[in-house]
């Protein structure tokens, strides 16, 4: 029988160097809090359970990860990484098998690397296997002290001798270890060191001294194991993550004109032959179909976009659905609750909100459609406004199929416009209009002949 594999993710530290009111592990990377990456990794590796050790602003972290299927262990005082792992012991009582130790601030680690670590740990029959890396500048990391091939111990930067500081092989902070052995081993670790902390790294020398197997696996990619301690590293990691996301999209058939300046969140999905110009932001759970075009400066958040949609420059779309073969923009604003059935045109300087718009309907210029239900094949003229707010309540405008709305019309809601009716330009519509009618509300035009000449106002 396969022994069980569990994960513990350390995320109790404050992250002082972020200089932030929000906990470090909740800072987003490509639109997702960084701690979600190791959580997803543990899930992909089949770890059951996954225990997240939380402490600093624990309830915020717990709330952010609610429903992700992880167990929480609290570390009320941050006494070091060794102490942090011991805090997970209770949640793992009775479990025997391999524990993968991940860090909440190491988000770029890949599944394949962890699979290699686990396989190596098993073939070495080690009690603890540490994932190491070589850094040109190892400053700040724990160093791997070896005697030939053998790993002797890990020494922290602050405790290292000048000779040890010159070692370029570093501790990534990621391990595979056997439990319950690891918990017993950690109990014999003291805090007699430069930081007065219980170091998880000391488990290596404890194992070595007791004659238990210690092994180390080195990864070549520097990026994958980078830890995030400040916002400079956060930006570096975000750029690497962006490249990963964009490369995957391009390989799946999406064209990015300039991937370096295209900002796509981790959860976004895009169909084949869609073309994305520079300076586009695709955020949240946005899903985009095939053969779309997204022009520069488009910002799309949590939207569902169909096939053959053209989003022109400078348009902002939020929590909206856009049906197939629709044109949006340039400079249109689709606010939450916009639902376009397809073959629509929402042109420049048009704003929509909670607007359900049927197939083939168009609002091409300078218009506000809010709290409205618009049927199919409706033509909304330039400068049309739904007056949905009376200062206290919001009211609804209903425009049925086939209506033609002349330019500069105001609909004072609540109001219903019957199918195939026609609204004369410049009207203020305050009452319901029956089907097939003409509605017009304008002051009659007056002509006073020769008025300008009599007043002597005409320029010579
Ligand atoms: C740790 C390692 C170091 C390694 C480096 C890799 C130790 C003693 N040192 O150092 O060898 O090179 O990671 O990035 O383990 N945490 C808790 N509770 C605590 C302390 C830390 O949950 O009491 C968590 C932090 O939130 C973080 C992780 O453990 O996610 C690492 O802690 P951090 O303080 O960043 O350790 P480093 O000094 O970077
Ligand atoms: Ca760190």
XYZ file of C-alpha atoms in Angstrom, residues 81 130 132 138-146 151-173 175 192-195 199-206:
48
model
C 10.050 27.651 11.253
C 15.946 19.093 1.371
C 18.471 23.015 -2.662
C 23.326 33.369 -1.739
C 22.959 36.237 0.753
C 20.111 35.798 3.237
C 19.558 32.092 2.623
C 20.509 29.110 4.745
C 23.617 27.375 3.343
C 24.007 23.655 2.736
C 27.102 22.399 4.544
C 28.383 19.186 2.975
C 24.779 16.821 3.718
C 25.903 17.601 7.258
C 23.705 20.505 8.271
C 22.128 23.776 7.211
C 23.506 26.979 8.614
C 21.549 30.240 8.566
C 23.147 33.406 7.161
C 23.147 35.009 10.603
C 24.892 32.042 12.201
C 27.334 31.302 9.404
C 31.107 31.628 9.548
C 32.797 33.549 6.710
C 33.745 30.210 5.146
C 30.143 28.975 5.326
C 28.898 32.251 3.862
C 30.966 31.546 0.772
C 28.841 28.429 0.026
C 26.568 28.986 -2.964
C 24.291 25.996 -2.431
C 21.282 27.276 -0.486
C 18.258 25.875 1.325
C 15.072 26.616 -0.633
C 13.010 25.985 2.505
C 11.519 19.571 2.102
C 20.416 28.666 20.873
C 21.206 30.640 17.727
C 21.582 34.187 16.444
C 17.829 34.718 16.085
C 14.969 26.468 13.235
C 13.369 23.814 11.051
C 16.725 23.585 9.307
C 18.221 21.988 12.431
C 16.232 18.826 11.691
C 19.037 17.940 9.272
C 21.750 17.778 11.915
C 19.376 16.024 14.340
